[in-house]
XYZ file of C-alpha atoms in Angstrom:
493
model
C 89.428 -61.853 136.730
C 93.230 -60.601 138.058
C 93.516 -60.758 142.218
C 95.517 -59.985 144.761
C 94.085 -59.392 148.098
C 94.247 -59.825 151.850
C 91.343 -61.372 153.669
C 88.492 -58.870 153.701
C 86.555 -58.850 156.406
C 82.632 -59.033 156.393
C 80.244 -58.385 158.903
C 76.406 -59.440 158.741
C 74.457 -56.451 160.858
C 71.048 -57.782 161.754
C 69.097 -58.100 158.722
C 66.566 -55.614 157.547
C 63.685 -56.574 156.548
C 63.332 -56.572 152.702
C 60.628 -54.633 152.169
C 61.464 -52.193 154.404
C 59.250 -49.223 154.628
C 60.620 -45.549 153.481
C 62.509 -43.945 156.588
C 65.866 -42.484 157.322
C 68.228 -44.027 157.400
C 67.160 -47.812 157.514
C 70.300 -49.918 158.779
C 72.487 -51.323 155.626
C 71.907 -55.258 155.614
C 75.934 -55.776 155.334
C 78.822 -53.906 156.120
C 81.900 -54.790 154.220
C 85.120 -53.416 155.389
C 89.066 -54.062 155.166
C 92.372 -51.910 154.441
C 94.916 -51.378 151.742
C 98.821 -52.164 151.926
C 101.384 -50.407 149.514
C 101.979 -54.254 148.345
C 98.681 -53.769 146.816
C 99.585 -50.191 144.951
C 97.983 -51.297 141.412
C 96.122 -54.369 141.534
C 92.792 -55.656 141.863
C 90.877 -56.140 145.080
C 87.627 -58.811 144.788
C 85.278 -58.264 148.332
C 82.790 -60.972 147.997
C 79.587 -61.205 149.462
C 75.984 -62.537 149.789
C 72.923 -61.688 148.246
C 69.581 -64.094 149.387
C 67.069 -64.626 147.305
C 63.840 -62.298 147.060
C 66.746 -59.237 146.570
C 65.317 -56.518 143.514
C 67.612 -53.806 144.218
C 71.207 -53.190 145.837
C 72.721 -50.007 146.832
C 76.136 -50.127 148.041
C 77.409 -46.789 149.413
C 81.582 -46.606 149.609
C 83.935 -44.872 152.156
C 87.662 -44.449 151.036
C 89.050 -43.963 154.575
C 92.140 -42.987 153.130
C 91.318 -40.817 151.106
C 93.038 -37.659 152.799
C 96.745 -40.017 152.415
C 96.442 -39.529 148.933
C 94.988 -43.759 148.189
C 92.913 -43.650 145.076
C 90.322 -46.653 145.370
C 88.325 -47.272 142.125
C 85.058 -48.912 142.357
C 83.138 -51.491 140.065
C 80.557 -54.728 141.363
C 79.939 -58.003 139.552
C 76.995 -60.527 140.516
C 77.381 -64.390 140.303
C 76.749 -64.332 136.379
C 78.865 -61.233 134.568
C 79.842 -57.617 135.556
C 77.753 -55.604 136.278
C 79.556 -52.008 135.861
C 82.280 -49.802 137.548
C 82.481 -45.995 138.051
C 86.246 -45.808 139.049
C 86.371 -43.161 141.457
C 83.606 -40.549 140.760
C 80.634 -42.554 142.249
C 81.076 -43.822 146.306
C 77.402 -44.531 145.969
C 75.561 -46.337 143.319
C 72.134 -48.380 143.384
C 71.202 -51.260 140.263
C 67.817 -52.940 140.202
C 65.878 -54.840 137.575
C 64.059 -51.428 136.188
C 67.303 -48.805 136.906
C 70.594 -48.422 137.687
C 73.047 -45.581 138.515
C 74.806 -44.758 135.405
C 78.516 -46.493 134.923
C 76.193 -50.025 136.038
C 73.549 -51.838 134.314
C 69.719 -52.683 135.798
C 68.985 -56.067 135.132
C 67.794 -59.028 137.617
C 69.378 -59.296 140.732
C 70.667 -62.917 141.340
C 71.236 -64.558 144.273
C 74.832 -65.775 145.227
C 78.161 -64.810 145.583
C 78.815 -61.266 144.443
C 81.799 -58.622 144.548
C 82.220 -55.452 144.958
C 85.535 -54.756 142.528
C 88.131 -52.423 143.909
C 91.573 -50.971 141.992
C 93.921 -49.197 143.195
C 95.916 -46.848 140.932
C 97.885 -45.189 144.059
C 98.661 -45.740 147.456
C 101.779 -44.202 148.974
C 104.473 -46.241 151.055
C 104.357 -46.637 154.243
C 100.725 -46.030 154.220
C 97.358 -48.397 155.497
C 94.425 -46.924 154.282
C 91.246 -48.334 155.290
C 87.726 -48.586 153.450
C 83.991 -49.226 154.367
C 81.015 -50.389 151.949
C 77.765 -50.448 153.095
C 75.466 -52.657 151.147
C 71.084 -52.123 151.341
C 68.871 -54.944 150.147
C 65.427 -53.619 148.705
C 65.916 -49.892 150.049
C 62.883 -48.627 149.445
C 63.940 -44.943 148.994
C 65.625 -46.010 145.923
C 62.394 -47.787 144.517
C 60.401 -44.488 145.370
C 62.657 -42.026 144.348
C 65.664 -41.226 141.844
C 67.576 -38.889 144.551
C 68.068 -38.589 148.669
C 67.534 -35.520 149.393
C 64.611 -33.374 148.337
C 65.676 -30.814 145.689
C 63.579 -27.979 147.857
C 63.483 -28.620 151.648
C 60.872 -26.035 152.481
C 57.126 -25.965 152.481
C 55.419 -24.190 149.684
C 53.381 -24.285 146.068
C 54.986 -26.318 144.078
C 53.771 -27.237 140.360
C 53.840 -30.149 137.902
C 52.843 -32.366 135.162
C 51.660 -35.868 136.235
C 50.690 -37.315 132.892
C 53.642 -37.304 130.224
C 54.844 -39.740 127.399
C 58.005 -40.115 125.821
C 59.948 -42.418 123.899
C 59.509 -45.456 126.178
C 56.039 -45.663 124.907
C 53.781 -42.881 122.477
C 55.574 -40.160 122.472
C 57.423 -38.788 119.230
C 58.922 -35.633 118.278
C 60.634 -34.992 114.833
C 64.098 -35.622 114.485
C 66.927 -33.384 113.301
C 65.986 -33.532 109.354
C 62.150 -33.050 110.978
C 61.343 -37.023 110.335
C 58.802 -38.192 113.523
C 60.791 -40.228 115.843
C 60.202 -41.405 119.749
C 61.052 -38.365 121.301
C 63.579 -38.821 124.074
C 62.842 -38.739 127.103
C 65.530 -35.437 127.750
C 64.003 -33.068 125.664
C 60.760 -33.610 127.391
C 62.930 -32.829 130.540
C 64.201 -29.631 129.329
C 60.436 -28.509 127.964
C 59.722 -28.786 131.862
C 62.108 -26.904 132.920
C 61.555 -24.056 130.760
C 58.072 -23.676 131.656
C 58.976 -23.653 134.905
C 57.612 -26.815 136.484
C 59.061 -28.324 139.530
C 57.803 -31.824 139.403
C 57.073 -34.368 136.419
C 56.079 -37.785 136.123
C 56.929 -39.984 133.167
C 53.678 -42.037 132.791
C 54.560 -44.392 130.012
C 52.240 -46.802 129.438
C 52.732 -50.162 131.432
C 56.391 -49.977 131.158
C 59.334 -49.182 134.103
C 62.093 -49.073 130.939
C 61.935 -44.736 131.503
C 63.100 -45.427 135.162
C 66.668 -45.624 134.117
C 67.230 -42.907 132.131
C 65.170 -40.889 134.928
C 67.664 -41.977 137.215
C 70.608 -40.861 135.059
C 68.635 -37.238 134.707
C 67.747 -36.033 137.901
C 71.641 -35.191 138.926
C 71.486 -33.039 136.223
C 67.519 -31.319 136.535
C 68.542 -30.533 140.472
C 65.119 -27.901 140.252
C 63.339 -30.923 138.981
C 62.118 -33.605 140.692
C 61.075 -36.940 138.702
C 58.251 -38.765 140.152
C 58.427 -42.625 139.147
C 55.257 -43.446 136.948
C 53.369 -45.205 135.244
C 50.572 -45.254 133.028
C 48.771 -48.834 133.880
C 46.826 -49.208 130.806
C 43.850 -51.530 130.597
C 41.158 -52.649 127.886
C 38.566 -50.857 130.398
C 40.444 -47.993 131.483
C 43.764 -45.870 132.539
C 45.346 -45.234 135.981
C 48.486 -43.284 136.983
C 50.150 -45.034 139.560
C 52.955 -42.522 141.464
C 55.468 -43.536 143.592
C 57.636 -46.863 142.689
C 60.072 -48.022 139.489
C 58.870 -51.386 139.999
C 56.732 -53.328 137.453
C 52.704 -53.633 138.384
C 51.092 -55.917 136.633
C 48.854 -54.750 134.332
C 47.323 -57.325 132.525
C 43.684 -57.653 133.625
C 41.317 -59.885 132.930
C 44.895 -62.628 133.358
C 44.789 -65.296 136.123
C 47.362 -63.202 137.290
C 45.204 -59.994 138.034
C 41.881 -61.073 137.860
C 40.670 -57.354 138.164
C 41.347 -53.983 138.567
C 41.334 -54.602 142.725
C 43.996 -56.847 142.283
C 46.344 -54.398 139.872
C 45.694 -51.506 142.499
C 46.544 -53.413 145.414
C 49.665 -54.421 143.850
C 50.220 -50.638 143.364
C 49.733 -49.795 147.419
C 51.721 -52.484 148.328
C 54.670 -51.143 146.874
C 53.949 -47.682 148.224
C 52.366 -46.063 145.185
C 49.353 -44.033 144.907
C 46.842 -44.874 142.449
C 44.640 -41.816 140.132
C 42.293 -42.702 137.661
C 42.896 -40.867 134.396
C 40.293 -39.059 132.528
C 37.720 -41.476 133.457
C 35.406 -39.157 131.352
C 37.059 -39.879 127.762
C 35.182 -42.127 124.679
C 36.826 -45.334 124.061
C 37.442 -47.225 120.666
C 39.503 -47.700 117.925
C 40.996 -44.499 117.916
C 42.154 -44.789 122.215
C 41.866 -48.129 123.521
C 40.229 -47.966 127.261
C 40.667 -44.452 127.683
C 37.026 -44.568 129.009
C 36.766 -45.555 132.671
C 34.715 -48.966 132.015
C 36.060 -51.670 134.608
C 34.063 -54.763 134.305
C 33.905 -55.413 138.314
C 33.138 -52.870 140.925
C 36.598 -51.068 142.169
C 36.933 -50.676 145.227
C 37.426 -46.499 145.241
C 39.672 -47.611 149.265
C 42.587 -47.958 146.966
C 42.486 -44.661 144.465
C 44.012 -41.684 146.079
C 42.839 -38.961 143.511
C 41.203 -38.597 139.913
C 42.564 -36.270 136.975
C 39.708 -34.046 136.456
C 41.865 -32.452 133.858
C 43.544 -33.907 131.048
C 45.050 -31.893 128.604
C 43.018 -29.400 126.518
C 39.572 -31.785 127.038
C 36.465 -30.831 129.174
C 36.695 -31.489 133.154
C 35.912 -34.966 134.310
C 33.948 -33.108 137.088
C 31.171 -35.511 136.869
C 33.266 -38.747 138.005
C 34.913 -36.638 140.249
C 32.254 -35.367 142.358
C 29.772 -38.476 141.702
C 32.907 -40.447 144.033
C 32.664 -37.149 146.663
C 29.091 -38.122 146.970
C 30.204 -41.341 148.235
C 32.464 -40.019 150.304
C 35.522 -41.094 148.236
C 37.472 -38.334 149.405
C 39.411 -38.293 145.856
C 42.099 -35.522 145.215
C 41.260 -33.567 141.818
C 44.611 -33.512 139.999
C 45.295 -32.185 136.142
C 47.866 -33.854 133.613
C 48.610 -32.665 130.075
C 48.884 -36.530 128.747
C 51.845 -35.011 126.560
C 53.102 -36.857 123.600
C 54.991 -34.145 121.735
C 57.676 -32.874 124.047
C 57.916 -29.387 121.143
C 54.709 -28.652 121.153
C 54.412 -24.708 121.972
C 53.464 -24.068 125.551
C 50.365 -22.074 124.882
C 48.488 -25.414 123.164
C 46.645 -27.569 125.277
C 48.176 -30.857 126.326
C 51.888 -29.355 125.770
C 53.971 -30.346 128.584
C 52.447 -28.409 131.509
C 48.590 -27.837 130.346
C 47.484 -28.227 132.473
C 49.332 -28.195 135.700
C 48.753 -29.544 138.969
C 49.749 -27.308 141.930
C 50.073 -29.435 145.288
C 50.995 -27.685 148.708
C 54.176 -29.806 149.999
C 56.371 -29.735 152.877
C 59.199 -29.922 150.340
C 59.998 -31.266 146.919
C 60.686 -34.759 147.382
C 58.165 -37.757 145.988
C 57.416 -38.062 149.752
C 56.238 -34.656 149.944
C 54.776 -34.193 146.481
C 52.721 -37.467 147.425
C 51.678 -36.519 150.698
C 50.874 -33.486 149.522
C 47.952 -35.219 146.862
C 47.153 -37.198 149.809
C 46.313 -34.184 151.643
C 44.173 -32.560 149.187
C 45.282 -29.313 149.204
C 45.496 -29.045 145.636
C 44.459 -27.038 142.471
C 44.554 -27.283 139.401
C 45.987 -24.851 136.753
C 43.843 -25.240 133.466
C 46.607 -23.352 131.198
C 49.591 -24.137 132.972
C 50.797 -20.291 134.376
C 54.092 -19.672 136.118
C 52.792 -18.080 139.154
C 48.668 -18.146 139.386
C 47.420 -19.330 143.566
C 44.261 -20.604 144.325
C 43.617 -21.456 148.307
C 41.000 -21.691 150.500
C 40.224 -21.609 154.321
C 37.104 -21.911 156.281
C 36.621 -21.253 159.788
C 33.778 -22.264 162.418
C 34.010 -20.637 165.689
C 37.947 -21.317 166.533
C 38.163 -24.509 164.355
C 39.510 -24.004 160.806
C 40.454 -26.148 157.536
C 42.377 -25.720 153.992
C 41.803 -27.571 150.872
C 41.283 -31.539 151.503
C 40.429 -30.833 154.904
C 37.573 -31.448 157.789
C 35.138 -28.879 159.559
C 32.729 -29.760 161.743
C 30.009 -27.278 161.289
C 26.791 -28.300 163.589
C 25.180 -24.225 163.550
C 26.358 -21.121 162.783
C 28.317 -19.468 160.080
C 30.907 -20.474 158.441
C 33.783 -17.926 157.501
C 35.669 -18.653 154.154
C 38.716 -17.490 152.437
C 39.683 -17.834 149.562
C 42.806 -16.593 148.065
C 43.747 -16.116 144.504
C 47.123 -14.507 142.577
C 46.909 -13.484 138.979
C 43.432 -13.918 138.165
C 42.446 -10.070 137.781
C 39.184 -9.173 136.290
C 38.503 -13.135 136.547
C 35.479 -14.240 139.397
C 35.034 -17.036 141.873
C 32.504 -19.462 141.936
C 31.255 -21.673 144.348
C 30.075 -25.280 144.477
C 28.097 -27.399 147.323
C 28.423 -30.875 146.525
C 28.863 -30.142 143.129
C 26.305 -27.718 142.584
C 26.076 -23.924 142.596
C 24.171 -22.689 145.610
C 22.459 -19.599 145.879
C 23.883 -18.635 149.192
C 27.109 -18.360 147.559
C 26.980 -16.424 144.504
C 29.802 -15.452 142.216
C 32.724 -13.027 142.943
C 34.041 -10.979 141.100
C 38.136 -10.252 142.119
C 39.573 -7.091 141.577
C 43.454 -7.069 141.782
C 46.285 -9.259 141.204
C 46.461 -10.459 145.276
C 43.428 -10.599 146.826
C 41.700 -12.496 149.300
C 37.890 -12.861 148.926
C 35.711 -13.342 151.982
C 32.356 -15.164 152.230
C 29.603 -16.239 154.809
C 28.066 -19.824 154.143
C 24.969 -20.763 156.499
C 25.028 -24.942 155.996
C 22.621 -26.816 157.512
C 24.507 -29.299 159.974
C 25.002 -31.727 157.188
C 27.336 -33.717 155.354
C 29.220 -31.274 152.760
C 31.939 -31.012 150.244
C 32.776 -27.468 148.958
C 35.052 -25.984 146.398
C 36.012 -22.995 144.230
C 37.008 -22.508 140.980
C 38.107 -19.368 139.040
C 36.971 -18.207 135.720
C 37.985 -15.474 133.426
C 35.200 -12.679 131.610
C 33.873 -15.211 129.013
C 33.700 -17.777 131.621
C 36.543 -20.041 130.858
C 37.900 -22.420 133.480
C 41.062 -20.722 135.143
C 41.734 -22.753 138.541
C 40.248 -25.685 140.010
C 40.719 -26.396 143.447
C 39.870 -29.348 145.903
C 36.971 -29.338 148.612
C 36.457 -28.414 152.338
C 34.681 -31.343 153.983
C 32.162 -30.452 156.365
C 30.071 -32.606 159.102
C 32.095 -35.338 158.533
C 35.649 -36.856 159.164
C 37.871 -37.936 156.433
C 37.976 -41.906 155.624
C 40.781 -41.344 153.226
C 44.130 -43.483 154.096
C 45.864 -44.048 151.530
């Protein structure tokens, strides 16, 4: 490889550790730095430096310091084996791992050694010095947990998605252009998101990380919405969704490597994701292996964060669901459509956004999406609408709670709320630990806004209680997560 250069400086900043735990901004691990003479004006700059072992990903942001003096630095990195790719100037920050990579690089393992970032320079004026500054992360976990920086929303509100899709990196097909079934790309399932208005997705293909890269390459370009790295960890004795991380989970169990399903989910938290057991309800056989939740060892229900009680068109897996309440497995209800033909017509069940889950965020980002699930203030959105609420409140004395929240309630009344948009001529019901109780009986709502108010006389008790909306022949419109009562929440996830 051609070059000329002058000594380039390098300074080691105290090392970060590896895994380094989602914050802003962690320190970068190196700081490379150095300057540009006019004897250099179209020629090839090599800045080596060191990569330890244990690395997965690199992100190497780039400052042209001399930019304003009209230099033009172009930028490109190589690792101790071949070249890795090179954006010229229209990138000054770019991140590569074994699963993903910024486009103009390629993922791939991430070697130890010698490596270089590669810099040409197709101008630089006489007379001028222009300096430059590369910052270089090992293992940033932001980029493992998310395929952008910034949140695409950074306000709290509603915000709705699909968290069970496939695509070409596994089951999902589509015809072609002459209308022959081929894996259907992962884009056009994109672009049926956005036009059903959805604000966050996640690509769930099954036991692969290979969608991760062409996620990353989308998201620029779908700024209104966000992509959620996922996975669909597919086992002979069920399925689990597990949000939050491009990196591979091993999924194989029943192998010496993951002797159970304890072992797979743990793997899953330790990287930062959050684990939901998909419709745990389904038959299994020939026709879907291990769609039925059958694990052959008890699971430890510390390490699942929610359940979809909704998948697709099929009935509610309200039975799992609240059987783990009863427990007090304080598991978030959340819907998916388990899509596999991205131009399917939005009105049929299972087409990208039937159902929807609608989580209550402090923005959209994965951070807030996911601690938004965590939270439990969720619903559920059987046929996928645009703009259809469900919320609830309860009050005791001067203490209240939302969705997913706690209420101690030791006498008394207890004031609820419960607000719903769109549902006209629809009614609410009520359910105490899973059953219908006679102290709250159906209500019937009236306009296209309205808040419903009840009085519920519990006993002192441990409690869980939700609502769910239904139209005039009784079919499931909204689905929303408890209020906890006479207890505090164990979740902590």
């Amino acid at each position: 490889m051609p070059t000329r250069s002058r000594q380039v400086s390098l300074l080691l900043l105290v090392l970060a550790p590896l895994a380094a735990a989602a914050q802003s901004p962690p320190p970068p691990n190196l700081v490379l730095h150095s300057e540009v003479h006019p004897s250099q004006n179209q020629t090839y700059i090599e800045a080596p430096f060191t990569v330890p072992a244990g690395v997965h990903r690199i992100t190497v942001s780039f400052h042209n310091l001399g930019h304003d003096q009209h230099t033009v630095l172009d930028l490109g990195i190589a690792d101790p084996i071949r070249f890795r790719g090179a954006s010229g100037g229209n990138k000054d920050h770019f991140t590569l791992s074994d699963t993903d990579a910024t486009p103009s690089y390629l993922p791939g393992a991430i070697p130890a050694g010698r490596w270089k970032l590669l810099i040409a320079v197709p101008n630089i004026r006489p007379g001028i010095t222009s300096p430059w500054r590369a910052e270089v992360w090992f293992n940033r976990a932001l980029d493992d947990s998310s395929f952008t920086d910034q949140p695409l929303r950074d306000q709290p509100g509603w915000y709705r998605g699909d968290l069970h899709m496939h695509d070409a990196h596994s089951d999902g097909s589509c015809p072609s252009q002459s209308g022959k079934p081929i894996p259907c790309p992962l884009f056009l399932t994109a672009e049926a998101a956005a036009r059903r208005g959805l604000n966050f997705i996640a690509i769930s293909d099954h036991n692969t990380t290979s969608q991760s890269d062409s996620e990353r390459e989308l998201q620029p370009y779908f700024d209104k919405l966000l992509f959620i790295p996922s996975r669909e960890l597919t086992t002979f004795h069920g399925h689990a969704n597990a949000f939050g991380t491009s990196r591979f989970i091993d999924y194989r169990v029943g192998a010496s490597q993951v002797p159970d399903v304890n072992a797979m989910f743990r793997s899953a938290r330790h990287l930062g994701a959050i684990v939901s057991i998909n419709h745990p309800q389904s038959p299994t056989g020939e026709i879907c292996m291990g769609c039925g939740w059958t694990p052959i060892k008890p699971v430890d229900m510390n390490l699942v964060t929610s359940v979809e009680v909704i998948n697709g068109g099929g009935s509610p897996a309200t039975h799992f669901w609240e059987q783990q309440l009863r427990q007090d497995h304080r598991l978030t209800a959340i819907g998916g459509s388990d899509n596999h033909h991205a131009d399917w017509p939005p009105e049929r069940p299972s087409s990208i956004g039937y159902p929807s889950t609608v989580v209550y965020a402090q923005n959209l980002s994965v951070a807030g999406i996911l601690d938004g699930i965590r939270s439990g203030r969720v619903f559920v959105d059987v046929a996928g609408s645009r703009d259809r609420l469900l919320d609830m409140n309860a009050k005791a004395g001067s203490a209240s709670a939302e969705m997913g929240g706690d209420l101690e309630t030791r006498d008394g009344v207890v004031s609820l709320e419960v607000h719903v948009v769109d549902c006209d001529g629809g009614s609410i019901h009520f359910f105490v630990d899973g059953e219908t109780s006679t102290d709250l009986p159906s209500l019937p709502i009236s306009s296209g806004d309205q808040t419903i108010r009840a009085e519920w006389h519990p006993d002192g008790g441990r409690h869980f209680l939700r609502v769910e909306v239904r139209d005039t022949d009784d079919r499931l419109l909204l689905l929303g997560n408890p209020i906890y009562f006479g207890y505090q929440s164990e979740k902590a996830h």
